[in-house]
Structure formats: structure tokens, C-alpha cells
Coordinates of C-alpha atoms and ligand atoms in Angstrom, one line a residue:
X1 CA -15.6 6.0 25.6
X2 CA -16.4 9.4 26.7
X3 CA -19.9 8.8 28.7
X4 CA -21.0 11.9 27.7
X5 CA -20.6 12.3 24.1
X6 CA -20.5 8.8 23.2
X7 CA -16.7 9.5 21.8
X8 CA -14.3 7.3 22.3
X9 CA -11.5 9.4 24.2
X10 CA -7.9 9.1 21.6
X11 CA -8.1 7.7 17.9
X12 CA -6.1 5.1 17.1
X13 CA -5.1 4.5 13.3
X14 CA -3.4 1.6 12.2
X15 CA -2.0 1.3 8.8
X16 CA 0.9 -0.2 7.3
X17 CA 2.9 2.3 7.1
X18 CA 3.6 5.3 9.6
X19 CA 2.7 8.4 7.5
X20 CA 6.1 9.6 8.4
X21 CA 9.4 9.6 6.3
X22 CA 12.5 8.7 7.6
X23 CA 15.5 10.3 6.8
X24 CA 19.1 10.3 7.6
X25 CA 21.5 13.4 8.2
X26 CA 25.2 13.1 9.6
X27 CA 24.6 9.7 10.7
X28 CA 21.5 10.9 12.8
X29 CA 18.2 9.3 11.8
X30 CA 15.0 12.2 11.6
X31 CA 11.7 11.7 10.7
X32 CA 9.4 14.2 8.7
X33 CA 5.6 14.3 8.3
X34 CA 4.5 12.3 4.4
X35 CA 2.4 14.1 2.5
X36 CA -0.6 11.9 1.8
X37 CA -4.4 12.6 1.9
X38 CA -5.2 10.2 4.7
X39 CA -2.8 11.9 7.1
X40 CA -3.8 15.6 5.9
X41 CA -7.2 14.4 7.2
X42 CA -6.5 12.6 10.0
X43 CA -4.0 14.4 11.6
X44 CA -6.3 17.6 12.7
X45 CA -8.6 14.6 14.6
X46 CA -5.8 12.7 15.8
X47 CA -4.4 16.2 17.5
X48 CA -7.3 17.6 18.6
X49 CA -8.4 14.0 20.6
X50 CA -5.0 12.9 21.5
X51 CA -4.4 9.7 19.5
X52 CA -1.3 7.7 18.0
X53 CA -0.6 6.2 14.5
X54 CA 0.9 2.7 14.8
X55 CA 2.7 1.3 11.4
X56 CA 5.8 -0.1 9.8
X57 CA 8.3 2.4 9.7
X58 CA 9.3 1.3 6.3
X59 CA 13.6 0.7 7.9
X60 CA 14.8 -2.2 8.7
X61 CA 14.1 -4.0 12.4
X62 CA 18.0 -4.0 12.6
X63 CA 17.3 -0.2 13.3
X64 CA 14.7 0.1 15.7
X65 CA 15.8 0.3 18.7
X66 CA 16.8 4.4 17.2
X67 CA 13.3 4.2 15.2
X68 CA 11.7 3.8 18.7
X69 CA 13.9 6.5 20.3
X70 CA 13.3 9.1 17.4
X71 CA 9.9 8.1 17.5
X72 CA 9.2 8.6 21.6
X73 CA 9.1 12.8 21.1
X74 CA 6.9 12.5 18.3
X75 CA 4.0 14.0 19.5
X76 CA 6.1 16.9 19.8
X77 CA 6.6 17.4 16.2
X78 CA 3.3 15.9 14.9
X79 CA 0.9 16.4 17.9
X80 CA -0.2 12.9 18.1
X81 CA 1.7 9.9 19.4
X82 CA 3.9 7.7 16.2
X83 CA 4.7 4.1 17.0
X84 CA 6.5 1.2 15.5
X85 CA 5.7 -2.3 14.4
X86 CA 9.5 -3.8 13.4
X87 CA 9.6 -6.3 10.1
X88 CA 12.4 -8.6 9.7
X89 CA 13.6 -9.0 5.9
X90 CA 11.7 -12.5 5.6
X91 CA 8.5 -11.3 7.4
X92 CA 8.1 -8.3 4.9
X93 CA 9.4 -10.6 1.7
X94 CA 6.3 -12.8 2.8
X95 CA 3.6 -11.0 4.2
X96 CA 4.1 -7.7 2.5
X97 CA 5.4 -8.6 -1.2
X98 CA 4.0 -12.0 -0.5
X99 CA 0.2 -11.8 0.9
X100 CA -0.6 -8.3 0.6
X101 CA 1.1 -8.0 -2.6
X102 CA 1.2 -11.4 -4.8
X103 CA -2.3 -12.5 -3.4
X104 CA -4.5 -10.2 -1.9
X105 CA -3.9 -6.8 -4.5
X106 CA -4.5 -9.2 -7.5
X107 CA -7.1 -11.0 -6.3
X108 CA -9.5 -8.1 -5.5
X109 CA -8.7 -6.4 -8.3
X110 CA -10.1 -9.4 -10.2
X111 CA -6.9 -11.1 -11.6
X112 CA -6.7 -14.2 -10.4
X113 CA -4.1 -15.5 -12.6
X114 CA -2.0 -13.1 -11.4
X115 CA -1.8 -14.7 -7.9
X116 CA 0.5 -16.7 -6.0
X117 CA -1.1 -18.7 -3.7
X118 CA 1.9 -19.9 -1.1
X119 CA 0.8 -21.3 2.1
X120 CA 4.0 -19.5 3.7
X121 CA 2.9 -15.9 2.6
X122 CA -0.5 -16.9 4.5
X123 CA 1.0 -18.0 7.7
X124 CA 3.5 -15.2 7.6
X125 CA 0.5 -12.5 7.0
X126 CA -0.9 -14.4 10.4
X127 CA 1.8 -14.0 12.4
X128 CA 2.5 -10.3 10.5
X129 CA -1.0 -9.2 11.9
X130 CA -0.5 -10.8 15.1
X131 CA 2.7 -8.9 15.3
X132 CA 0.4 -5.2 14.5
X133 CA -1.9 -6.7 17.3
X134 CA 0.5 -6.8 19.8
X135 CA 1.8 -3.7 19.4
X136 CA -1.7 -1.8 19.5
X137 CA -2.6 -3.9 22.5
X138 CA 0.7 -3.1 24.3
X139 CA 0.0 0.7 23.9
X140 CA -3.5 0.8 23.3
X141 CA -6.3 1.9 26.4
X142 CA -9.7 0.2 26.8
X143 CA -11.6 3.4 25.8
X144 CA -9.6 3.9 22.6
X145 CA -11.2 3.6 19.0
X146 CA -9.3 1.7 16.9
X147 CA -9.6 2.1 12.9
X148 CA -7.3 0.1 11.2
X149 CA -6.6 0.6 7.6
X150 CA -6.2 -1.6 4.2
X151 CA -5.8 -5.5 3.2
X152 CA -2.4 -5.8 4.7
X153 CA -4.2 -6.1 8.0
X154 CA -7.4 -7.6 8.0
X155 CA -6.7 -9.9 10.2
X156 CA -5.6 -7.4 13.3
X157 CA -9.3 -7.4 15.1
X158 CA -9.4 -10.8 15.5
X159 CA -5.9 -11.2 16.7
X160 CA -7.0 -8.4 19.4
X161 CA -10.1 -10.2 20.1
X162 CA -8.0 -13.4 21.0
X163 CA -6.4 -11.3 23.2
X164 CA -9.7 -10.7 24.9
X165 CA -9.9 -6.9 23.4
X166 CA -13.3 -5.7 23.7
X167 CA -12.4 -1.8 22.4
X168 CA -14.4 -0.9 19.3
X169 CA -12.9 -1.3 15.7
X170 CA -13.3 0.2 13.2
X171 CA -11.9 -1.0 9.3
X172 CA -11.4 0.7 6.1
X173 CA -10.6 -1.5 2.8
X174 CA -8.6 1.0 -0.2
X175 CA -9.1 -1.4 -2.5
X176 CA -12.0 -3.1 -4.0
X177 CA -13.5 -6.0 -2.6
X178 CA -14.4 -8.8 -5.0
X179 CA -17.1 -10.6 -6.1
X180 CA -18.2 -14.2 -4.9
X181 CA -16.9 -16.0 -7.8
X182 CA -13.3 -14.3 -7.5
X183 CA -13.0 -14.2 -3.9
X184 CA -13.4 -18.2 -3.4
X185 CA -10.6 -18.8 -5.2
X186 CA -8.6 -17.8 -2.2
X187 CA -7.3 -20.7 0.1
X188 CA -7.9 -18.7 2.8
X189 CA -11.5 -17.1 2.1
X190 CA -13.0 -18.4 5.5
X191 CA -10.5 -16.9 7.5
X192 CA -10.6 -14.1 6.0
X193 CA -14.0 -13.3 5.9
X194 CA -14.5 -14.2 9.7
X195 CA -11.6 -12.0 10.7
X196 CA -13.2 -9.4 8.8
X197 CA -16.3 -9.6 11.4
X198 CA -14.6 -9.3 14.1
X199 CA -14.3 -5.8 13.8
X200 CA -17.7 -3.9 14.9
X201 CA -17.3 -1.3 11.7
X202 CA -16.4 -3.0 7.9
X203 CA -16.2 0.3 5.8
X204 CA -15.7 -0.3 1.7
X205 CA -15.4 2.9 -1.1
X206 CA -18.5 1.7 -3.0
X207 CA -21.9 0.1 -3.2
X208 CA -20.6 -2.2 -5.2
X209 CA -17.5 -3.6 -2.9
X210 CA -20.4 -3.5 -0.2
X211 CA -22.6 -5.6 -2.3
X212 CA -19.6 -8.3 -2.6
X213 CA -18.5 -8.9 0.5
X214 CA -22.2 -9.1 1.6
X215 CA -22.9 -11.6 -1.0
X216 CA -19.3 -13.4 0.1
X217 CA -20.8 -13.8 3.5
X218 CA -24.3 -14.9 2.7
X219 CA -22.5 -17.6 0.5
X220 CA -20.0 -19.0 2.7
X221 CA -21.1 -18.2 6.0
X222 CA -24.6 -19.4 6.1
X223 CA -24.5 -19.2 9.8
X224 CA -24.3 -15.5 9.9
X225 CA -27.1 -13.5 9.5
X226 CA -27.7 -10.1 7.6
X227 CA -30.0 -7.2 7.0
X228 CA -29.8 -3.8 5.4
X229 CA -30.3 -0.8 7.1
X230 CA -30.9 2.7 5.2
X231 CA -27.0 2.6 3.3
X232 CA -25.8 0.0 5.7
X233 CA -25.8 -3.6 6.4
X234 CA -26.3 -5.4 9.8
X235 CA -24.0 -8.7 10.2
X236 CA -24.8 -10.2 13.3
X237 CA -21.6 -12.6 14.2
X238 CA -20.7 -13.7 17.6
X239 CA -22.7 -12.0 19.9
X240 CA -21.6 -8.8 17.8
X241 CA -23.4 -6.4 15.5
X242 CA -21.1 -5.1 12.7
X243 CA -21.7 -2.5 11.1
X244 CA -21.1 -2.5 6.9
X245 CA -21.1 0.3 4.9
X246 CA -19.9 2.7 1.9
X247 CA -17.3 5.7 2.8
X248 CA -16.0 7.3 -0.6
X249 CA -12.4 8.1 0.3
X250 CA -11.4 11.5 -1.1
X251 CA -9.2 14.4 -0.9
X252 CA -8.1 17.3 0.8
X253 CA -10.5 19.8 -2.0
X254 CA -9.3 23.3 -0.8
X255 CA -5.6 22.6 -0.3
X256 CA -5.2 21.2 -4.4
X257 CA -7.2 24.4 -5.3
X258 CA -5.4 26.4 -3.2
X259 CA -2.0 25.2 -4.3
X260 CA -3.1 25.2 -8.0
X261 CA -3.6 28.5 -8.1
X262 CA -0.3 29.6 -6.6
X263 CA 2.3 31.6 -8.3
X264 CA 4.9 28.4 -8.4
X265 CA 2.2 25.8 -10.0
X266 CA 0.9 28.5 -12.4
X267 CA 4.3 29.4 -13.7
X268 CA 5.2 26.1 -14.0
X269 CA 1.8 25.1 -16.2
X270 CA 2.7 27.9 -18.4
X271 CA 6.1 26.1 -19.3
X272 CA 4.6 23.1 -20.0
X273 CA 2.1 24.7 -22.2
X274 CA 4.7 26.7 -23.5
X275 CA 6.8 23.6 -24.4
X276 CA 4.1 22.1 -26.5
X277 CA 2.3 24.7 -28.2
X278 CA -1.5 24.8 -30.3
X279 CA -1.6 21.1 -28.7
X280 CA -4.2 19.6 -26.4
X281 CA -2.6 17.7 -24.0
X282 CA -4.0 14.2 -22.5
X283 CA -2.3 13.0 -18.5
X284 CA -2.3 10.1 -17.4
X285 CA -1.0 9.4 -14.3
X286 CA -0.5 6.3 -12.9
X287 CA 1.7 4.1 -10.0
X288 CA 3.3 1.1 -12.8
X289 CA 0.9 -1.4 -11.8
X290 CA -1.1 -3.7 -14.1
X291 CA -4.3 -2.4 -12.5
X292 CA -4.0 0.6 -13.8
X293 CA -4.1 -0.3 -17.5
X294 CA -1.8 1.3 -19.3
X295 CA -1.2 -0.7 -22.1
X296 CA -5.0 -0.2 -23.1
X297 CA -4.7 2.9 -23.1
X298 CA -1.4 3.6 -25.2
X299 CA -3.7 1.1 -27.5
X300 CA -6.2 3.1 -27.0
X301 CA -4.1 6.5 -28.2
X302 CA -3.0 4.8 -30.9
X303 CA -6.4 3.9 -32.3
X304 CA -7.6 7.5 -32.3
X305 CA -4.5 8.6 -34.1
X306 CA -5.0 6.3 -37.2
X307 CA -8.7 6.8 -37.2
X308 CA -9.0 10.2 -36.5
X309 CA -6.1 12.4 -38.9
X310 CA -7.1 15.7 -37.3
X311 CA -5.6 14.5 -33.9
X312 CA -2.5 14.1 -35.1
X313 CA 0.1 17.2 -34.4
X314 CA -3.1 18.6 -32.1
X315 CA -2.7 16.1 -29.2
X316 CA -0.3 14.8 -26.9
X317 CA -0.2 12.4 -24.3
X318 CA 2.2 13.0 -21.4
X319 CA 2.0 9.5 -19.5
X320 CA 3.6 9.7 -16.1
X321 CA 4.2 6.5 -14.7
X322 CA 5.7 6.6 -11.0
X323 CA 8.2 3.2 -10.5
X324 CA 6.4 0.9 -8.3
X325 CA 7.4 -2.4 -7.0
X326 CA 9.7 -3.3 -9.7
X327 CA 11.4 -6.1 -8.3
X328 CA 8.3 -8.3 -8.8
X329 CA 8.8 -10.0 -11.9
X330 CA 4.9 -8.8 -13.6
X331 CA 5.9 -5.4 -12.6
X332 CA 8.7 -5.5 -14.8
X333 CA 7.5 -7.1 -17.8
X334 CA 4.3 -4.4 -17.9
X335 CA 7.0 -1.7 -18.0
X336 CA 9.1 -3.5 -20.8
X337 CA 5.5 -3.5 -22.5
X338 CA 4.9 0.0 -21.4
X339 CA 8.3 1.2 -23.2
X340 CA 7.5 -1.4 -26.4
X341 CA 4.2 0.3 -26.8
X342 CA 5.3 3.8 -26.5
X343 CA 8.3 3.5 -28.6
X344 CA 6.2 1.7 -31.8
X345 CA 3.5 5.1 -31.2
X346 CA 6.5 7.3 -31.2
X347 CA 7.9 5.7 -34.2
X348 CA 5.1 5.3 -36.1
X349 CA 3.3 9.1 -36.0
X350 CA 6.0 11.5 -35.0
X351 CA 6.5 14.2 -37.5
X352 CA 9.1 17.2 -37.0
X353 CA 7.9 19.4 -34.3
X354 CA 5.8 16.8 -33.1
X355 CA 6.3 13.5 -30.5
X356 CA 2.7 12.3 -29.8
X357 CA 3.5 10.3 -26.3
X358 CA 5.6 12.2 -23.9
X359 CA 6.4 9.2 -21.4
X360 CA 8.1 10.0 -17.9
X361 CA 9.2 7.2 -15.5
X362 CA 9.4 8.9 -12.5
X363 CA 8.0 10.3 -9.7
X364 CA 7.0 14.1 -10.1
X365 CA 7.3 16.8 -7.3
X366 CA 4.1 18.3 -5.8
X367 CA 4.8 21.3 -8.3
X368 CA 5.1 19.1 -11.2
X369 CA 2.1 17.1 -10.7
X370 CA -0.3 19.9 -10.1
X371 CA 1.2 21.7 -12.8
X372 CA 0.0 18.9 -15.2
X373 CA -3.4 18.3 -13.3
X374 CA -3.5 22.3 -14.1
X375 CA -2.7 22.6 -17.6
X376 CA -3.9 19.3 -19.3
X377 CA -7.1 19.9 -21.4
X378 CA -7.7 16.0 -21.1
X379 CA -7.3 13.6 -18.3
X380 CA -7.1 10.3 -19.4
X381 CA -8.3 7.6 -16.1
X382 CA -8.9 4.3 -17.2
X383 CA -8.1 1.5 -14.4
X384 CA -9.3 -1.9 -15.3
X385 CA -10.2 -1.9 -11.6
X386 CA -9.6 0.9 -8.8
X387 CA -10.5 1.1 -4.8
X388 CA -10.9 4.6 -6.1
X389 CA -8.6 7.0 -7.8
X390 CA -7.7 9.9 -6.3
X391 CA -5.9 11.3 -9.2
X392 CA -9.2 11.6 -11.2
X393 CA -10.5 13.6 -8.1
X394 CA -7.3 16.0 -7.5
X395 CA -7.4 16.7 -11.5
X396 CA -11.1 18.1 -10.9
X397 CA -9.8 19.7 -8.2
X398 CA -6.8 21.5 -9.9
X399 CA -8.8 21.9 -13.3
X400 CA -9.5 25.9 -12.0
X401 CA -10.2 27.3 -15.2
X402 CA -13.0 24.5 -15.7
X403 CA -12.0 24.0 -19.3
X404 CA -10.7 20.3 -18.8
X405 CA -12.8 17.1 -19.5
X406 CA -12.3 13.7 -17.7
X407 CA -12.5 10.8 -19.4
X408 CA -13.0 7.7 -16.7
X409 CA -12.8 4.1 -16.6
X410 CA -16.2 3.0 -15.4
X411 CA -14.6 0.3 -13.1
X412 CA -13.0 2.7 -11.0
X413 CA -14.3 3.5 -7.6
X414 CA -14.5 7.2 -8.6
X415 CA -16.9 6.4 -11.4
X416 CA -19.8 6.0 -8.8
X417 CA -19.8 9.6 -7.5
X418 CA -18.2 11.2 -11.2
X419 CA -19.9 9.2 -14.2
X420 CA -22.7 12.3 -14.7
X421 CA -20.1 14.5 -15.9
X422 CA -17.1 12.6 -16.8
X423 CA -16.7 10.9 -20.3
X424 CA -16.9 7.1 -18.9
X425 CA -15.2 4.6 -21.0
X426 CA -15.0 0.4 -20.7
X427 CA -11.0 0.4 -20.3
X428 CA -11.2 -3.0 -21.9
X429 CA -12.5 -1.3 -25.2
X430 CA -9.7 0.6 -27.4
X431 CA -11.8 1.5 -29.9
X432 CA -14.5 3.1 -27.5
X433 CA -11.7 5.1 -25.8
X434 CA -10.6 6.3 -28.9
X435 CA -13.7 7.8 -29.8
X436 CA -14.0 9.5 -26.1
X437 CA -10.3 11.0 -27.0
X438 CA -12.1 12.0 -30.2
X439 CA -15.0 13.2 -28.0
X440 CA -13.1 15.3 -25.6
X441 CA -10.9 16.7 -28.0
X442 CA -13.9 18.4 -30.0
X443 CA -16.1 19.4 -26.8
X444 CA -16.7 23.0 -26.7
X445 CA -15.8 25.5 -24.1
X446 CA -19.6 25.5 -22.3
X447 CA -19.7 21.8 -22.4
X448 CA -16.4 21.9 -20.5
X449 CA -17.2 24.5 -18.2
X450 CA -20.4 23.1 -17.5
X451 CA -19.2 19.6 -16.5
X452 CA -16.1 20.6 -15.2
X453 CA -18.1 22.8 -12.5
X454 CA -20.3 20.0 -11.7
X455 CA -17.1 17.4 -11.5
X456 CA -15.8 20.3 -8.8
X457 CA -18.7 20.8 -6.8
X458 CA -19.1 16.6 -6.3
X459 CA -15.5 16.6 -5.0
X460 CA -15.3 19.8 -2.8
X461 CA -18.7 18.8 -1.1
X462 CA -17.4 15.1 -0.3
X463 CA -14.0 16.1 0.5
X464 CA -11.5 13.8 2.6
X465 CA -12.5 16.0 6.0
X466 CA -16.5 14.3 5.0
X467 CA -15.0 11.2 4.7
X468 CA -13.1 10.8 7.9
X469 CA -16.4 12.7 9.8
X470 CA -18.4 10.1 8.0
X471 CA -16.6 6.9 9.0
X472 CA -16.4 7.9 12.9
X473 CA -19.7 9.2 12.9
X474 CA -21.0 5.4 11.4
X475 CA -18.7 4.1 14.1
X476 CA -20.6 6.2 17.1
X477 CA -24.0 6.9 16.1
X478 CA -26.6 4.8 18.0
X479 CA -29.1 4.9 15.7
X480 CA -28.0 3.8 11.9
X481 CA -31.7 3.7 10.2
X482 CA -31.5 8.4 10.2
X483 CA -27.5 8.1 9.4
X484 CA -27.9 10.7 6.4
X485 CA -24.4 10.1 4.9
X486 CA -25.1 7.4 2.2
X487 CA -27.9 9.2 -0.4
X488 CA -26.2 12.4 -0.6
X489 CA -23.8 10.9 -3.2
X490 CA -25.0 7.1 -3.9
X491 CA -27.4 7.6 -7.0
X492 CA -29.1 4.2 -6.2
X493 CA -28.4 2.0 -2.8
X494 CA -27.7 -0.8 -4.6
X495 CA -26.1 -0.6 -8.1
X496 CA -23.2 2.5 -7.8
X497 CA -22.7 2.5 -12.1
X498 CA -25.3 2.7 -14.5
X499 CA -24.3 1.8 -18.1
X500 CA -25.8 3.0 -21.3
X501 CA -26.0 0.8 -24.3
X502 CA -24.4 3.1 -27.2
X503 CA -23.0 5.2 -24.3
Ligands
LIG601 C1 -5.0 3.0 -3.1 C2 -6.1 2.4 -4.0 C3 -7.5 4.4 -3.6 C4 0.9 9.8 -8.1 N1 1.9 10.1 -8.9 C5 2.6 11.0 -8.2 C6 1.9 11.3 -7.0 N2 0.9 10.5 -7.0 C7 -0.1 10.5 -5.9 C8 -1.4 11.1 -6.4 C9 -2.4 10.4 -5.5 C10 -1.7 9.0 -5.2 O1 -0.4 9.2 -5.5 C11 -2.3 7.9 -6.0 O2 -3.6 7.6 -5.4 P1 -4.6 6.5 -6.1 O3 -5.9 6.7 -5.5 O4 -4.6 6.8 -7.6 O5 -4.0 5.1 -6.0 P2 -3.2 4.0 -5.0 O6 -1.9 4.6 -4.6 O7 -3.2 2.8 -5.8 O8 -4.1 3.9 -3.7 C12 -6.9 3.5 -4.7 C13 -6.4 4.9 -2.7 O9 -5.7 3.8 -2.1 C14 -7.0 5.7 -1.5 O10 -8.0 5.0 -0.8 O11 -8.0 5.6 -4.3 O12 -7.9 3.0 -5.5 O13 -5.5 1.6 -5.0 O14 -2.7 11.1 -4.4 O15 -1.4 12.5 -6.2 N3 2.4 12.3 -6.2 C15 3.5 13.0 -6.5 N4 4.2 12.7 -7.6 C16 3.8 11.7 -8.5 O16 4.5 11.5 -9.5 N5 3.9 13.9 -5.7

């Protein structure tokens, strides 16, 4: 800790993943910089204080003795220090698509019966973490801050704590967190939600996964004591204060604009427009994953066709879905019910000239995708639960001729900072969709402009820069009660979605 400022000297971010692609050319492995949000944001802090970035590097431990030698000049080529946790085969098959993926992703996204609870994926997530632990502690200073990032490592603090590390941490969950009921379903839930206090800073998307976990702890940890502070809560555990609160995650506002309007990304819309003229077009864009609720929506799209005649041959629905995980049996039996769906649309309404669902299993360039967010006149965002959604907020973003509308499933994390001026929409509720596609389709010009505007404004003010100045700031500031973060974009402290009979 600087003594001065208060700052802690180098940032330390530990994720999963490094945010670093490998690749491999004549026989020599490289590495170049991903592309993500979360390292667009973090990078800037992590360069201008010195820090490091400690993750999986998504190869094989049988290749890490050259990981770790490409990986010693990265600070070089990133300006911030890269290094390496190694996974055998079996430790990622259990922890990763095991724990992370089998128990913890269903779970708090609410779908219990999705779960596999096996004891061995819990034991290998414990030694997993331990493993992430050892690595931060091995290169890790006493007056670092460490923020460690997403449910594949919740249990890291209290690893380091065992090891008698006293540094601050800090912790940022992607997903949701879920409410009493769902959460003690899980085997592990004490565990879980000790290791969770063990860091000093718990930081969740929304009021609402605040709310849970809070309730999680009065109920199961009746030992543990809490109070609420301005947007925060206080949990006092083990001679330690930590810290709870809300940190919307979002995006990097001025680079999407910026790369919207350029000459590639505006050609390219005008093709796609070109492609499918006097039509309206409808994206969604999704990762295949059954959160993401797909299905509903195709449903959803068909409804509106059969009800409403005057959409037919005026709309179309390009649905991107980027493969994802596919070798987990669930993940291929939604696709197989993606294609069904899509293919029985198709069938039923296409007329000559015309192919209502335009459906594209892939994953689309940075061109590609911005040309959609661009160009669509609809985007269609209806999660049956989401951390977030940062698609929803790079559409706004992209949407520079304000003339798109955003219809939104109201159990996405976005929903809390968007539902004023986004069409929000149960995603459970095909007929209700259909009638916002109806909606949207017939909203005039103004009403466009003027929501779109307002949509735009709410996501370049809280951009991902806020969010990561938010989070450390929590982490630093002595006094919690004047933090000003929360109420600039929380309509009420306690209840993030308000929901409108008839609405
Ligand atoms: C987790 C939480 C939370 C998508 N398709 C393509 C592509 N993408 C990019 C989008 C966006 C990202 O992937 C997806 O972000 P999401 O937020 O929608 O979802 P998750 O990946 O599930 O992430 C989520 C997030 O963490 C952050 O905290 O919002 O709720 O689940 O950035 O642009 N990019 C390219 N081609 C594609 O085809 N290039």
C-alpha cells in the first residue's frame, strides 16, 4: 500500500483465463493480446501501476515450460507482467467443465436440474483454486491488490488466507448470484459462502445478486453479522470487514462508436442491408448456451408471424449463435433444438424472395458483428437469466443513427440500468415477445431516436473505464457511507427491476 495515497502499489488480476491468445507459427509458440472488454479496461491500470495478470493459458500443462518462457518478456509486449497457472487434462475435465461448468453456471443461473453434483468436480475445484493460490502467492508482493475475477475461483482468498496472506482482495462475480432457495441446493453452500468472505471486497453486477447472497448469508451463517451502508453492505467475518456491493460491468463506449462509424463497418452494414432489402431486421446474438434462451425466442418469432400478417416479407431475424462448449451433452441437444426450430420457421413462412430466419453458427469477425449491431432496426435480448449482457449494451453503442429499438429480457443484468428505454419482455412469455416484435416494428422514427439517445447516454456515462474506477475505488476508500457510485444508476437501492402489470 502506497502510505500516501492509500493505493495499493501493482494490481493484480486473476481470472481464468490470461487475456492473451496463443498461437503457433513455424513451430514457435507467440502470444497476442485478446480482445475483450475486461482487458481493454484493465490494461491502461495495470500499465500505468505496474501489475500482472495471472490465468490459465488455455494449452496444455504438457507445454509450459515454453508458455512460461514466451510468457517471461511479456511485459514487453503488453506493459504489464502475464503469468501462468498449468491444468492437467483431468484437472480442467473436473474443475473447469465439471465445477465451473456442470454446477456452478447452472446453478446461479437458476437451473438446478441442469446440475451435476459430483463430489470429484468439488474437490478438484479445491485443489484447482489452491493451485491459482499458489501461483499468486509465489509471485505476488505484500502491498499488492489482488482482484480476482468469476465463479471458477471463488475459493482463491481463502486458499491465500491459509497461507497466512494478509494483502487485500478484492472479487468480482460475472454471473448472477442466486437466491436462497436455489443456492442451498448446492452440497457445498457453506464452503462456498465462507470462502466468499474471506475476501475484504465481494463485488456483484446488480442489486438484485447483492440482495441474494446477503440473504444466503443471513440464512446460513447466523454467526455472521451484517449491515447496510449507503449502496453497500458490511459483513463482519473473522476479525474482517468485507465490503459488498453492486458494480455494473460494461463496455469500452467510445471504441464501439468509434469503430462503428468507420469506413469498413459502414460498408459492410450497407451489404447486409443491401442483401435484404425493404426488410426490418431483428439480431440476436448469443454464445449457444441454454441461458440465453433461444428457443423462446425462435417461439417467440414464430408467434408474431402467424398473428401478425403484416410482418411477414417485412422482417427478418438474423440469429447468430457463436459454438460454445459443445461437447457437453445439454449444449448439443439445445443446438439440435435450435436447428429443429429454425428449420420448421423456415419451412413454414418462406415465400420466394423471402427466408424469415437467417441462422449463422459461427463466430463473426469484429467487422461482422458491428456491422449487424449497426444496421439491425431491432435487437432481440432475451436471456432467461444473464450476469449482464454486454451485447445489449455494444448494440446501443453501435446503434449511431439512434433509429434502433431494444427489446430486453427483464432478467438480464442489463435490464437494471436499460428497462426506461428498452422494450422489456418476460423471456418466458412468447406471446408477450411477440407483441414487443409487433411493437418495435411499428415504433416511429422520434420514439426511436428518443429512446435510442437515452439507451446511449446510460451506457457512454457508465462505461467499462467507470466500472473498473468504481470497483478500486470501493476497494480504497476509507469512508463507504459518501461512496457516490451506487445512486447514479440504481433506480431504487433495493429492488433493480420494476415490473408493470399490462406492461
Ligand atoms: C459473462 C456473463 C456478463 C459474441 N458473439 C461474437 C462476439 N461476441 C462477444 C460480444 C460480447 C461477448 O462476446 C458476450 O458477452 P456477454 O455479456 O453477452 O456474455 P458472456 O460471454 O456469457 O459473459 C455475462 C459478462 O460475463 C461480463 O461480465 O455480461 O452476463 O455471462 O462482448 O461482443 N464477438 C465476436 N464475434 C462474435 O460472433 N467478435
Amino acid at each position: 500500500m502506497n502510505e500516501q495515497t492509500g493505493i495499493p502499489q501493482r494490481l493484480i488480476i486473476v481470472s481464468n483465463r490470461l487475456p492473451v491468445v496463443f498461437e503457433r507459427q513455424d513451430g514457435n509458440l507467440t502470444f497476442r493480446s485478446g480482445s475483450g472488454g475486461l482487458v481493454t479496461a484493465l490494461a491502461p491500470v495495470l500499465r500505468d501501476r505496474g501489475g500482472m495478470w495471472i490465468g490459465w493459458s488455455g494449452l496444455s500443462d504438457r507445454e509450459q515450460e515454453e508458455v512460461d518462457h514466451v510468457l517471461e518478456d511479456s511485459s514487453v509486449a503488453s506493459g504489464y507482467d502475464l503469468a501462468a497457472v498449468p491444468l492437467t487434462e483431468e484437472e480442467l475435465e473436473l474443475y473447469y467443465h465439471g465445477f465451473a461448468n456442470e454446477i456452478v453456471w447452472p446453478l446461479f443461473h437458476d437451473l438446478q436440474s441442469h446440475c451435476q453434483f459430483q463430489p470429484e468436480y468439488w474437490h478438484a475445484y479445491q485443489r484447482v483454486n489452491r493451485k491459482f493460490a499458489e501461483r499468486v502467492f509465489e509471485v505476488t508482493r505484500s502491498s499488492d491488490y489482488i482482484w480476482v475475477h468469476d465463479y471458477h475461483l471463488m475459493n482463491v482468498a481463502s486458499e491465500l488466507r491459509g497461507m497466512g496472506v494478509q494483502s487485500p482482495l478484492g472479487y468480482f462475480l460475472h454471473i448472477p448470484f442466486p437466491p436462497p432457495d436455489i443456492f442451498i441446493k448446492l452440497p457445498w453452500r457453506f464452503q462456498v459462502l465462507r470462502a466468499l468472505l474471506d475476501y475484504d471486497l465481494v463485488g456483484f453486477q446488480t442489486m438484485r445478486d447483492k440482495r441474494n447472497f446477503i440473504q444466503c448469508v443471513r440464512m446460513l451463517l447466523p454467526d455472521v453479522s451484517t449491515k447496510s451502508m449507503g449502496g453497500f453492505h458490511l459483513v463482519a467475518h473473522e476479525h474482517r470487514e468485507v465490503r459488498v456491493g453492486v458494480f455494473p460491468i460494461s463496455i469500452d463506449y467510445d471504441d464501439f462508436e468509434r469503430l462503428a462509424r468507420s469506413r469498413e463497418v459502414s460498408e459492410s452494414a450497407w451489404y447486409i442491408h443491401e442483401d435484404l432489402p425493404h426488410q426490418q431486421i431483428v439480431l440476436g446474438i448469443d454464445r449457444l448456451d441454454y441461458t440465453k434462451g433461444i428457443p423462446y425466442r425462435l417461439e417467440a418469432f414464430r408467434n408474431a408471424l402467424r398473428r401478425f400478417p403484416e410482418l411477414r416479407e417485412s422482417m427478418t431475424l438474423v440469429q447468430v449463435v457463436v459454438p460454445s462448449r459443445t461437447d457437453i451433452p445439454k449444449y448439443h441437444d439445445l443446438k439440435v433444438e435450435i436447428e429443429r426450430l429454425v428449420s420448421e420457421i423456415n419451412g413454414e413462412f418462406t415465400r420466394s424472395g423471402w427466408v424469415p430466419i437467417h441462422y449463422i453458427f459461427r463466430h463473426l469477425t469484429r467487422t461482422e458483428l458491428l456491422a449487424y449491431y449497426r444496421t439491425a432496426e431491432i435487437a432481440l435480448i432475451t436471456p432467461i437469466k444473464d450476469g449482464m449482457n454486454l451485447v445489449a449494451k455494444e448494440y446501443c453503442a453501435c446503434n449511431i443513427e439512434n433509429n434502433g429499438v431494444l427489446i430486453m429480457s427483464e432478467f438480464a443484468g442489463a435490464a437494471a440500468q436499460l428497462q426506461k428505454h428498452a422494450l422489456m419482455v418476460n423471456p418466458y412469455d412468447v406471446e408477450g415477445m411477440a407483441e414487443g416484435l409487433r411493437d418495435a416494428f411499428q415504433m416511429n422514427y422520434d420514439e426511436r431516436g428518443d429512446r435510442m439517445r437515452q439507451l446511449r447516454s446510460t451506457v457512454r456515462r457508465y462505461d467499462i473505464y467507470r466500472w473498473v474506477e468504481s470497483f478500486l475505488g470501493a476497494a480504497i476508500s476509507k469512508n463507504l457511507s459518501d461512496y457516490p457510485v451506487i445512486s447514479e444508476y440504481i433506480p431504487d437501492q433495493d429492488h433493480d427491476l420494476s415490473l408493470s402489470e399490462g406492461g
